[in-house]
CSV table of C-alpha atoms and ligand atoms in Angstrom, one decimal:
chain,number,residue,atom,x,y,z
A,1,MET,CA,0.0,0.0,0.0
A,2,THR,CA,1.9,3.0,-1.2
A,3,THR,CA,-0.9,5.5,-1.9
A,4,LEU,CA,-0.5,8.6,0.2
A,5,LEU,CA,-3.0,9.0,3.0
A,6,THR,CA,-4.0,12.0,5.0
A,7,PRO,CA,-3.1,11.8,8.7
A,8,ALA,CA,-6.6,10.8,9.7
A,9,ALA,CA,-6.9,8.2,7.0
A,10,ALA,CA,-3.5,6.7,7.9
A,11,LEU,CA,-4.6,6.4,11.6
A,12,ARG,CA,-7.8,4.7,10.5
A,13,ARG,CA,-5.9,2.3,8.2
A,14,ILE,CA,-3.7,1.4,11.2
A,15,ALA,CA,-6.8,0.8,13.4
A,16,PHE,CA,-8.3,-1.3,10.6
A,17,LEU,CA,-5.2,-3.5,10.3
A,18,LEU,CA,-4.8,-3.9,14.1
A,19,GLU,CA,-8.4,-5.0,14.3
A,20,ARG,CA,-7.8,-7.5,11.5
A,21,ALA,CA,-4.8,-8.8,13.4
A,22,ARG,CA,-7.2,-9.2,16.4
A,23,GLU,CA,-5.3,-6.8,18.6
A,24,PRO,CA,-7.0,-5.7,21.9
A,25,THR,CA,-9.8,-3.2,21.5
A,26,HIS,CA,-8.1,-0.4,23.4
A,27,ARG,CA,-5.1,-0.4,21.0
A,28,VAL,CA,-7.4,-0.2,18.1
A,29,SER,CA,-9.6,2.6,19.5
A,30,ALA,CA,-6.5,4.7,20.4
A,31,PHE,CA,-5.9,5.1,16.7
A,32,ARG,CA,-9.6,5.7,15.9
A,33,THR,CA,-9.8,8.3,18.6
A,34,ALA,CA,-6.7,10.1,17.4
A,35,ALA,CA,-8.2,10.2,13.9
A,36,ALA,CA,-11.4,11.8,15.2
A,37,VAL,CA,-9.3,14.4,17.1
A,38,VAL,CA,-7.4,15.2,13.9
A,39,ASP,CA,-10.7,15.5,12.0
A,40,SER,CA,-12.1,17.9,14.6
A,41,LEU,CA,-9.2,20.4,14.5
A,42,PRO,CA,-10.0,23.8,13.0
A,43,GLU,CA,-8.3,24.7,9.7
A,44,GLY,CA,-4.6,25.3,10.0
A,45,GLU,CA,-4.5,23.9,13.6
A,46,LEU,CA,-2.8,20.6,12.6
A,47,ASP,CA,0.0,22.5,10.8
A,48,ARG,CA,0.5,24.8,13.8
A,49,ARG,CA,0.6,21.9,16.3
A,50,ILE,CA,3.1,20.0,14.2
A,51,ARG,CA,5.3,23.1,13.8
A,52,THR,CA,5.3,23.9,17.5
A,53,ARG,CA,5.6,20.3,18.5
A,54,THR,CA,2.5,20.4,20.6
A,55,LEU,CA,0.5,17.7,18.9
A,56,THR,CA,0.7,15.3,22.0
A,57,ASP,CA,-0.7,18.1,24.2
A,58,LEU,CA,-4.0,17.3,22.6
A,59,ARG,CA,-6.2,14.9,24.4
A,60,GLY,CA,-6.4,11.6,22.6
A,61,ILE,CA,-3.0,11.9,20.9
A,62,GLY,CA,0.0,10.1,22.3
A,63,PRO,CA,3.6,9.5,21.1
A,64,LYS,CA,2.7,6.6,18.7
A,65,THR,CA,-0.3,8.3,17.1
A,66,GLY,CA,1.5,11.6,17.1
A,67,ALA,CA,4.4,10.1,15.2
A,68,ALA,CA,2.1,8.6,12.6
A,69,ILE,CA,0.4,11.9,12.1
A,70,VAL,CA,3.6,13.8,11.6
A,71,GLN,CA,4.9,11.3,9.1
A,72,ALA,CA,1.6,11.2,7.1
A,73,HIS,CA,1.5,14.9,7.1
A,74,ALA,CA,5.0,15.0,5.6
A,75,GLY,CA,3.7,12.8,2.8
A,76,GLU,CA,5.4,9.6,4.0
A,77,VAL,CA,3.8,6.3,4.8
A,78,PRO,CA,3.9,6.2,8.7
A,79,GLU,CA,6.5,3.7,9.9
A,80,TYR,CA,4.0,2.0,12.2
A,81,LEU,CA,1.7,1.5,9.2
A,82,ALA,CA,4.4,0.2,7.0
A,83,ARG,CA,5.4,-2.4,9.6
A,84,LEU,CA,1.8,-3.5,10.0
A,85,GLU,CA,1.2,-3.9,6.3
A,86,GLU,CA,4.3,-6.0,6.0
A,87,ALA,CA,3.5,-8.2,9.0
A,88,LEU,CA,0.0,-8.8,7.7
A,89,SER,CA,1.0,-9.6,4.2
A,90,GLU,CA,2.8,-12.7,5.6
A,91,LEU,CA,-0.5,-14.2,6.8
A,92,VAL,CA,-1.7,-17.2,4.9
A,93,PRO,CA,-2.7,-15.9,1.5
A,94,LEU,CA,-6.0,-16.9,-0.1
A,95,ALA,CA,-6.1,-19.6,-2.7
A,96,ASP,CA,-5.7,-18.0,-6.2
A,97,ASP,CA,-9.3,-18.8,-7.3
A,98,VAL,CA,-10.7,-17.4,-4.1
A,99,ALA,CA,-8.6,-14.3,-4.3
A,100,GLU,CA,-9.6,-13.8,-7.9
A,101,PHE,CA,-13.3,-14.2,-7.0
A,102,ARG,CA,-13.0,-11.8,-4.2
A,103,ALA,CA,-11.3,-9.2,-6.4
A,104,THR,CA,-14.4,-9.0,-8.5
A,105,LEU,CA,-16.5,-7.8,-5.6
A,106,ARG,CA,-17.2,-4.0,-5.8
A,107,GLY,CA,-19.0,-3.6,-2.5
A,108,ASP,CA,-20.9,-5.1,0.4
A,109,LEU,CA,-24.7,-5.1,0.8
A,110,HIS,CA,-25.0,-5.9,4.5
A,111,THR,CA,-23.2,-3.7,7.1
A,112,HIS,CA,-24.1,-2.1,10.5
A,113,SER,CA,-23.1,1.1,12.2
A,114,ASP,CA,-23.4,2.4,15.7
A,115,TRP,CA,-26.9,3.7,14.8
A,116,SER,CA,-28.0,0.1,15.6
A,117,ASP,CA,-25.8,-2.6,17.1
A,118,GLY,CA,-22.6,-1.9,15.2
A,119,GLY,CA,-19.6,-0.5,17.0
A,120,SER,CA,-18.5,2.3,14.7
A,121,PRO,CA,-19.8,5.5,13.1
A,122,ILE,CA,-21.0,5.3,9.5
A,123,ARG,CA,-18.0,7.3,8.3
A,124,GLU,CA,-15.5,4.8,9.8
A,125,MET,CA,-17.3,1.9,8.2
A,126,ALA,CA,-17.2,3.8,4.8
A,127,GLU,CA,-13.5,4.7,5.2
A,128,ALA,CA,-12.7,1.0,5.9
A,129,ALA,CA,-14.6,0.0,2.8
A,130,ILE,CA,-12.7,2.6,0.7
A,131,ALA,CA,-9.4,1.2,2.1
A,132,LEU,CA,-10.5,-2.2,0.9
A,133,GLY,CA,-10.9,-0.9,-2.6
A,134,HIS,CA,-14.7,-1.1,-2.5
A,135,GLU,CA,-16.8,1.3,-4.7
A,136,TYR,CA,-19.9,1.1,-2.5
A,137,MET,CA,-21.4,-0.2,0.8
A,138,ALA,CA,-25.0,-0.6,1.6
A,139,LEU,CA,-25.7,0.6,5.2
A,140,THR,CA,-28.2,-1.8,6.5
A,141,ASP,CA,-28.9,-1.1,10.2
A,142,HIS,CA,-31.7,-3.0,12.0
A,143,SER,CA,-35.4,-2.3,11.8
A,144,PRO,CA,-37.6,-1.0,14.8
A,145,ARG,CA,-38.8,-4.4,16.1
A,146,LEU,CA,-35.3,-5.5,16.9
A,147,THR,CA,-35.0,-3.5,20.1
A,148,VAL,CA,-32.1,-5.6,21.4
A,149,ALA,CA,-30.1,-4.4,18.5
A,150,ASN,CA,-31.3,-0.8,18.9
A,151,GLY,CA,-33.3,-1.0,15.6
A,152,LEU,CA,-34.1,2.3,13.9
A,153,THR,CA,-37.6,3.8,14.1
A,154,ALA,CA,-38.9,5.4,10.9
A,155,ALA,CA,-37.9,8.8,12.3
A,156,ARG,CA,-34.3,7.7,13.0
A,157,LEU,CA,-34.0,6.1,9.6
A,158,GLU,CA,-35.2,9.4,8.0
A,159,ARG,CA,-32.4,11.2,9.9
A,160,GLN,CA,-29.9,8.6,8.9
A,161,LEU,CA,-30.8,9.2,5.2
A,162,ASP,CA,-29.8,12.8,5.6
A,163,VAL,CA,-26.5,11.9,7.3
A,164,VAL,CA,-25.7,9.5,4.5
A,165,ALA,CA,-26.6,12.1,1.8
A,166,GLU,CA,-24.1,14.5,3.4
A,167,LEU,CA,-21.4,11.8,3.8
A,168,ASN,CA,-21.9,10.8,0.1
A,169,GLU,CA,-21.1,14.4,-1.0
A,170,GLU,CA,-17.8,14.2,0.9
A,171,LEU,CA,-16.7,10.7,0.1
A,172,SER,CA,-17.7,10.7,-3.6
A,173,PRO,CA,-17.0,8.8,-5.9
A,174,PHE,CA,-17.4,6.2,-3.1
A,175,ARG,CA,-21.1,5.6,-2.5
A,176,ILE,CA,-22.9,4.6,0.7
A,177,LEU,CA,-26.1,3.0,-0.5
A,178,THR,CA,-29.1,3.6,1.8
A,179,GLY,CA,-30.5,0.5,3.2
A,180,ILE,CA,-31.9,-1.6,6.0
A,181,GLU,CA,-31.7,-5.1,7.4
A,182,CYS,CA,-35.4,-5.5,7.8
A,183,ASP,CA,-36.9,-8.0,10.2
A,184,ILE,CA,-39.4,-10.4,8.7
A,185,HIS,CA,-42.5,-10.4,10.9
A,186,LEU,CA,-44.3,-13.7,11.8
A,187,ASP,CA,-46.8,-13.1,9.0
A,188,GLY,CA,-44.0,-12.5,6.5
A,189,SER,CA,-44.5,-8.7,6.3
A,190,LEU,CA,-41.6,-6.3,6.6
A,191,ASP,CA,-40.8,-4.3,9.7
A,192,GLN,CA,-40.7,-0.8,8.2
A,193,THR,CA,-43.2,1.5,6.4
A,194,ASP,CA,-43.8,0.9,2.8
A,195,GLU,CA,-43.0,4.4,1.9
A,196,LEU,CA,-39.5,4.3,3.5
A,197,LEU,CA,-38.7,0.8,2.1
A,198,GLY,CA,-39.5,2.3,-1.3
A,199,ARG,CA,-37.0,5.1,-0.8
A,200,LEU,CA,-34.1,2.8,0.2
A,201,ASP,CA,-31.5,1.6,-2.3
A,202,VAL,CA,-31.1,-1.9,-0.7
A,203,VAL,CA,-33.4,-3.9,1.5
A,204,VAL,CA,-32.0,-7.0,3.1
A,205,ALA,CA,-34.8,-9.0,4.7
A,206,SER,CA,-33.9,-11.4,7.6
A,207,VAL,CA,-35.6,-13.6,10.1
A,208,HIS,CA,-34.5,-12.9,13.7
A,209,SER,CA,-37.3,-14.4,15.8
A,210,ASP,CA,-39.2,-17.7,16.2
A,211,LEU,CA,-36.3,-19.5,14.6
A,212,ARG,CA,-37.6,-22.8,15.8
A,213,ALA,CA,-41.0,-22.6,14.1
A,214,GLU,CA,-42.4,-25.5,12.2
A,215,SER,CA,-41.1,-25.9,8.7
A,216,ALA,CA,-44.4,-25.1,6.9
A,217,VAL,CA,-44.9,-21.9,9.0
A,218,MET,CA,-41.3,-20.7,8.4
A,219,THR,CA,-41.6,-21.4,4.7
A,220,GLU,CA,-44.8,-19.3,4.4
A,221,ARG,CA,-43.1,-16.5,6.3
A,222,MET,CA,-40.0,-16.5,4.1
A,223,LEU,CA,-42.0,-16.9,0.8
A,224,ALA,CA,-44.0,-13.8,1.7
A,225,ALA,CA,-40.8,-11.8,2.4
A,226,VAL,CA,-39.1,-13.0,-0.7
A,227,ALA,CA,-42.1,-12.0,-2.9
A,228,ASN,CA,-42.3,-8.5,-1.3
A,229,PRO,CA,-41.3,-6.1,-4.1
A,230,HIS,CA,-39.1,-4.1,-1.7
A,231,THR,CA,-36.9,-7.1,-0.8
A,232,ASP,CA,-33.6,-7.3,-2.6
A,233,VAL,CA,-31.6,-9.8,-0.6
A,234,LEU,CA,-32.7,-12.6,1.7
A,235,GLY,CA,-30.3,-12.4,4.7
A,236,HIS,CA,-28.7,-15.3,6.5
A,237,CYS,CA,-31.5,-17.7,5.5
A,238,THR,CA,-31.1,-20.5,8.1
A,239,GLY,CA,-30.3,-18.3,11.1
A,240,ARG,CA,-27.8,-20.9,12.3
A,241,LEU,CA,-25.0,-20.0,14.8
A,242,LEU,CA,-22.0,-22.2,14.7
A,243,VAL,CA,-20.2,-20.9,17.8
A,244,PRO,CA,-21.4,-19.0,20.9
A,245,ARG,CA,-21.1,-15.2,20.6
A,246,GLU,CA,-21.0,-12.2,22.8
A,247,GLN,CA,-23.7,-9.6,22.2
A,248,ARG,CA,-24.3,-6.0,23.3
A,249,GLU,CA,-24.3,-5.6,27.1
A,250,GLY,CA,-22.5,-8.9,27.6
A,251,ARG,CA,-25.4,-11.1,26.6
A,252,ARG,CA,-24.2,-14.4,25.4
A,253,GLN,CA,-25.9,-16.3,22.5
A,254,ARG,CA,-25.5,-20.0,22.3
A,255,PRO,CA,-25.0,-21.9,19.1
A,256,ARG,CA,-28.2,-22.9,17.3
A,257,PRO,CA,-29.1,-25.2,14.5
A,258,GLU,CA,-30.6,-24.1,11.1
A,259,SER,CA,-34.2,-23.2,11.0
A,260,ALA,CA,-36.4,-25.7,9.2
A,261,PHE,CA,-38.0,-24.5,5.9
A,262,ASP,CA,-38.6,-25.8,2.4
A,263,ALA,CA,-35.4,-24.5,0.8
A,264,GLU,CA,-36.4,-25.5,-2.7
A,265,ALA,CA,-39.6,-23.5,-2.5
A,266,VAL,CA,-37.9,-20.5,-1.0
A,267,PHE,CA,-34.9,-20.4,-3.4
A,268,SER,CA,-37.3,-21.0,-6.4
A,269,ALA,CA,-39.3,-18.0,-5.2
A,270,CYS,CA,-36.0,-16.0,-5.0
A,271,VAL,CA,-35.4,-16.8,-8.7
A,272,GLU,CA,-39.0,-15.9,-9.6
A,273,HIS,CA,-39.0,-12.5,-7.7
A,274,GLY,CA,-35.4,-11.5,-8.4
A,275,THR,CA,-34.3,-11.7,-4.8
A,276,ALA,CA,-30.7,-12.5,-4.2
A,277,VAL,CA,-29.7,-15.2,-1.7
A,278,GLU,CA,-27.1,-13.8,0.7
A,279,ILE,CA,-23.9,-15.7,1.3
A,280,ASN,CA,-23.3,-14.4,4.8
A,281,SER,CA,-19.5,-14.3,5.6
A,282,ARG,CA,-19.6,-14.0,9.4
A,283,PRO,CA,-17.5,-16.8,10.8
A,284,GLU,CA,-20.2,-17.8,13.3
A,285,ARG,CA,-22.9,-17.9,10.6
A,286,LEU,CA,-21.4,-19.0,7.2
A,287,ASP,CA,-25.0,-19.1,6.0
A,288,PRO,CA,-26.4,-20.9,3.9
A,289,PRO,CA,-24.7,-24.2,4.7
A,290,LEU,CA,-22.9,-25.7,1.7
A,291,ARG,CA,-25.6,-28.2,0.8
A,292,LEU,CA,-28.2,-25.4,0.7
A,293,LEU,CA,-25.9,-23.1,-1.2
A,294,ALA,CA,-25.3,-25.9,-3.8
A,295,LEU,CA,-29.1,-26.2,-4.1
A,296,ALA,CA,-29.5,-22.5,-4.7
A,297,VAL,CA,-26.8,-22.6,-7.4
A,298,GLU,CA,-28.6,-25.5,-9.0
A,299,LEU,CA,-31.9,-23.6,-9.0
A,300,GLY,CA,-30.3,-20.6,-10.7
A,301,CYS,CA,-30.4,-18.1,-7.8
A,302,GLN,CA,-28.5,-14.8,-7.7
A,303,PHE,CA,-26.3,-14.1,-4.7
A,304,SER,CA,-24.9,-11.3,-2.6
A,305,ILE,CA,-21.7,-12.0,-0.8
A,306,ASP,CA,-21.9,-9.9,2.4
A,307,THR,CA,-20.0,-9.5,5.6
A,308,ASP,CA,-22.8,-8.4,7.9
A,309,ALA,CA,-20.0,-6.3,9.4
A,310,HIS,CA,-20.6,-4.7,12.8
A,311,ALA,CA,-17.0,-3.2,12.9
A,312,PRO,CA,-14.7,-1.8,10.2
A,313,GLY,CA,-12.2,-4.7,10.4
A,314,GLN,CA,-15.0,-7.2,9.7
A,315,LEU,CA,-15.5,-5.7,6.2
A,316,ASP,CA,-12.6,-7.9,5.4
A,317,TRP,CA,-14.5,-11.2,5.9
A,318,GLN,CA,-15.8,-11.4,2.4
A,319,SER,CA,-13.2,-14.0,1.6
A,320,ASN,CA,-15.1,-16.5,3.8
A,321,GLY,CA,-18.1,-16.2,1.5
A,322,CYS,CA,-16.0,-16.3,-1.6
A,323,GLU,CA,-14.4,-19.5,-0.5
A,324,ARG,CA,-17.8,-21.1,-0.2
A,325,ALA,CA,-18.9,-19.6,-3.5
A,326,VAL,CA,-15.9,-21.1,-5.3
A,327,GLU,CA,-16.5,-24.4,-3.6
A,328,THR,CA,-20.1,-24.6,-4.8
A,329,GLY,CA,-19.5,-23.3,-8.3
A,330,VAL,CA,-21.3,-19.9,-8.0
A,331,ASP,CA,-20.9,-18.0,-11.2
A,332,VAL,CA,-19.4,-14.5,-10.7
A,333,ASP,CA,-22.0,-12.9,-13.0
A,334,ARG,CA,-24.7,-14.1,-10.7
A,335,VAL,CA,-23.2,-12.2,-7.7
A,336,VAL,CA,-25.0,-8.9,-7.6
A,337,ASN,CA,-22.2,-7.1,-5.7
A,338,THR,CA,-19.8,-7.7,-8.5
A,339,TRP,CA,-21.9,-5.2,-10.5
A,340,THR,CA,-21.3,-1.4,-10.6
A,341,ALA,CA,-23.4,0.7,-8.3
A,342,ASP,CA,-25.5,1.9,-11.2
A,343,GLU,CA,-26.1,-1.7,-12.4
A,344,LEU,CA,-27.0,-2.7,-8.9
A,345,LEU,CA,-29.4,0.1,-8.4
A,346,ASP,CA,-31.1,-0.6,-11.8
A,347,TRP,CA,-31.7,-4.1,-10.4
A,348,THR,CA,-32.9,-3.1,-6.9
A,349,THR,CA,-35.4,-0.6,-8.3
A,350,ALA,CA,-36.6,-2.9,-11.0
B,401,LIG,ZN1,-29.3,-10.3,10.9
B,402,LIG,ZN1,-27.0,-8.0,10.0
């Protein structure tokens, strides 16, 4: 990585890499905090601080973050960043076909920010996506019913749309697509107003409750959601959890098996209604399981390879989904997030 970065971008890139290397949270957040401090300085203040060597007098900037700022400001790649990039390049590389597949992805259609249960502001998620070379990212925070995940009411979602519009002006040509991960109610309807769903670029519909329902009941529920004209992507279709995980406020979720439903009927409906089946890359989900993914391929489904990232470093998880796509023979052309943003939007609004 030799492109020149602004001091704040360099700090965020360092935080991103530390997170990827699974460093402790406080080390990661030290760099994110320093980036936020730099962003908040009035015009000319950074120059003055560097000139007068008073950078570390600022709250949130220490010797390490300060050194990185000075080096980036001078047009160099900060030493700390260079060392990290090198250390990480020695990690096990992806198989060639998986790496190739992954390189065709232009964005991610399932991400969360601190507006719902994610850990980072929208801007940090977008900057991490930019650092990965993505052209777009759909911001899909949770819908109102999911109160445990701080789901967005209609009013909060309206506010988020304004925030995204402003960020998009700043971050262009990168594009944050507006979106939602919308809960599928028990009757198969979606958990947001029709009017708002119609205004969003991307709607991911997911089941988050009553996961142990009888197969016939679950199938009806999913069929209704897949047929909804607003639905673009069917999120983590089986709801399985492979390993326990920590949630907000220290709640612990136990592993759980796949929900039972008629996969052939649901995937056929996806083909009929032009709804993509998500290949969810979260290591504890890896959903759908391979046998169902193979079935979806056979039936001719379209796919979206998403991370469901709740933190910037998790945006890097797409290789998990790509590995499974390669294994089951998914055709790159059938993966909607290999398309340009314009092609994608033509499809979601169709
Ligand atoms: Zn979900
Ligand atoms: Zn999600």
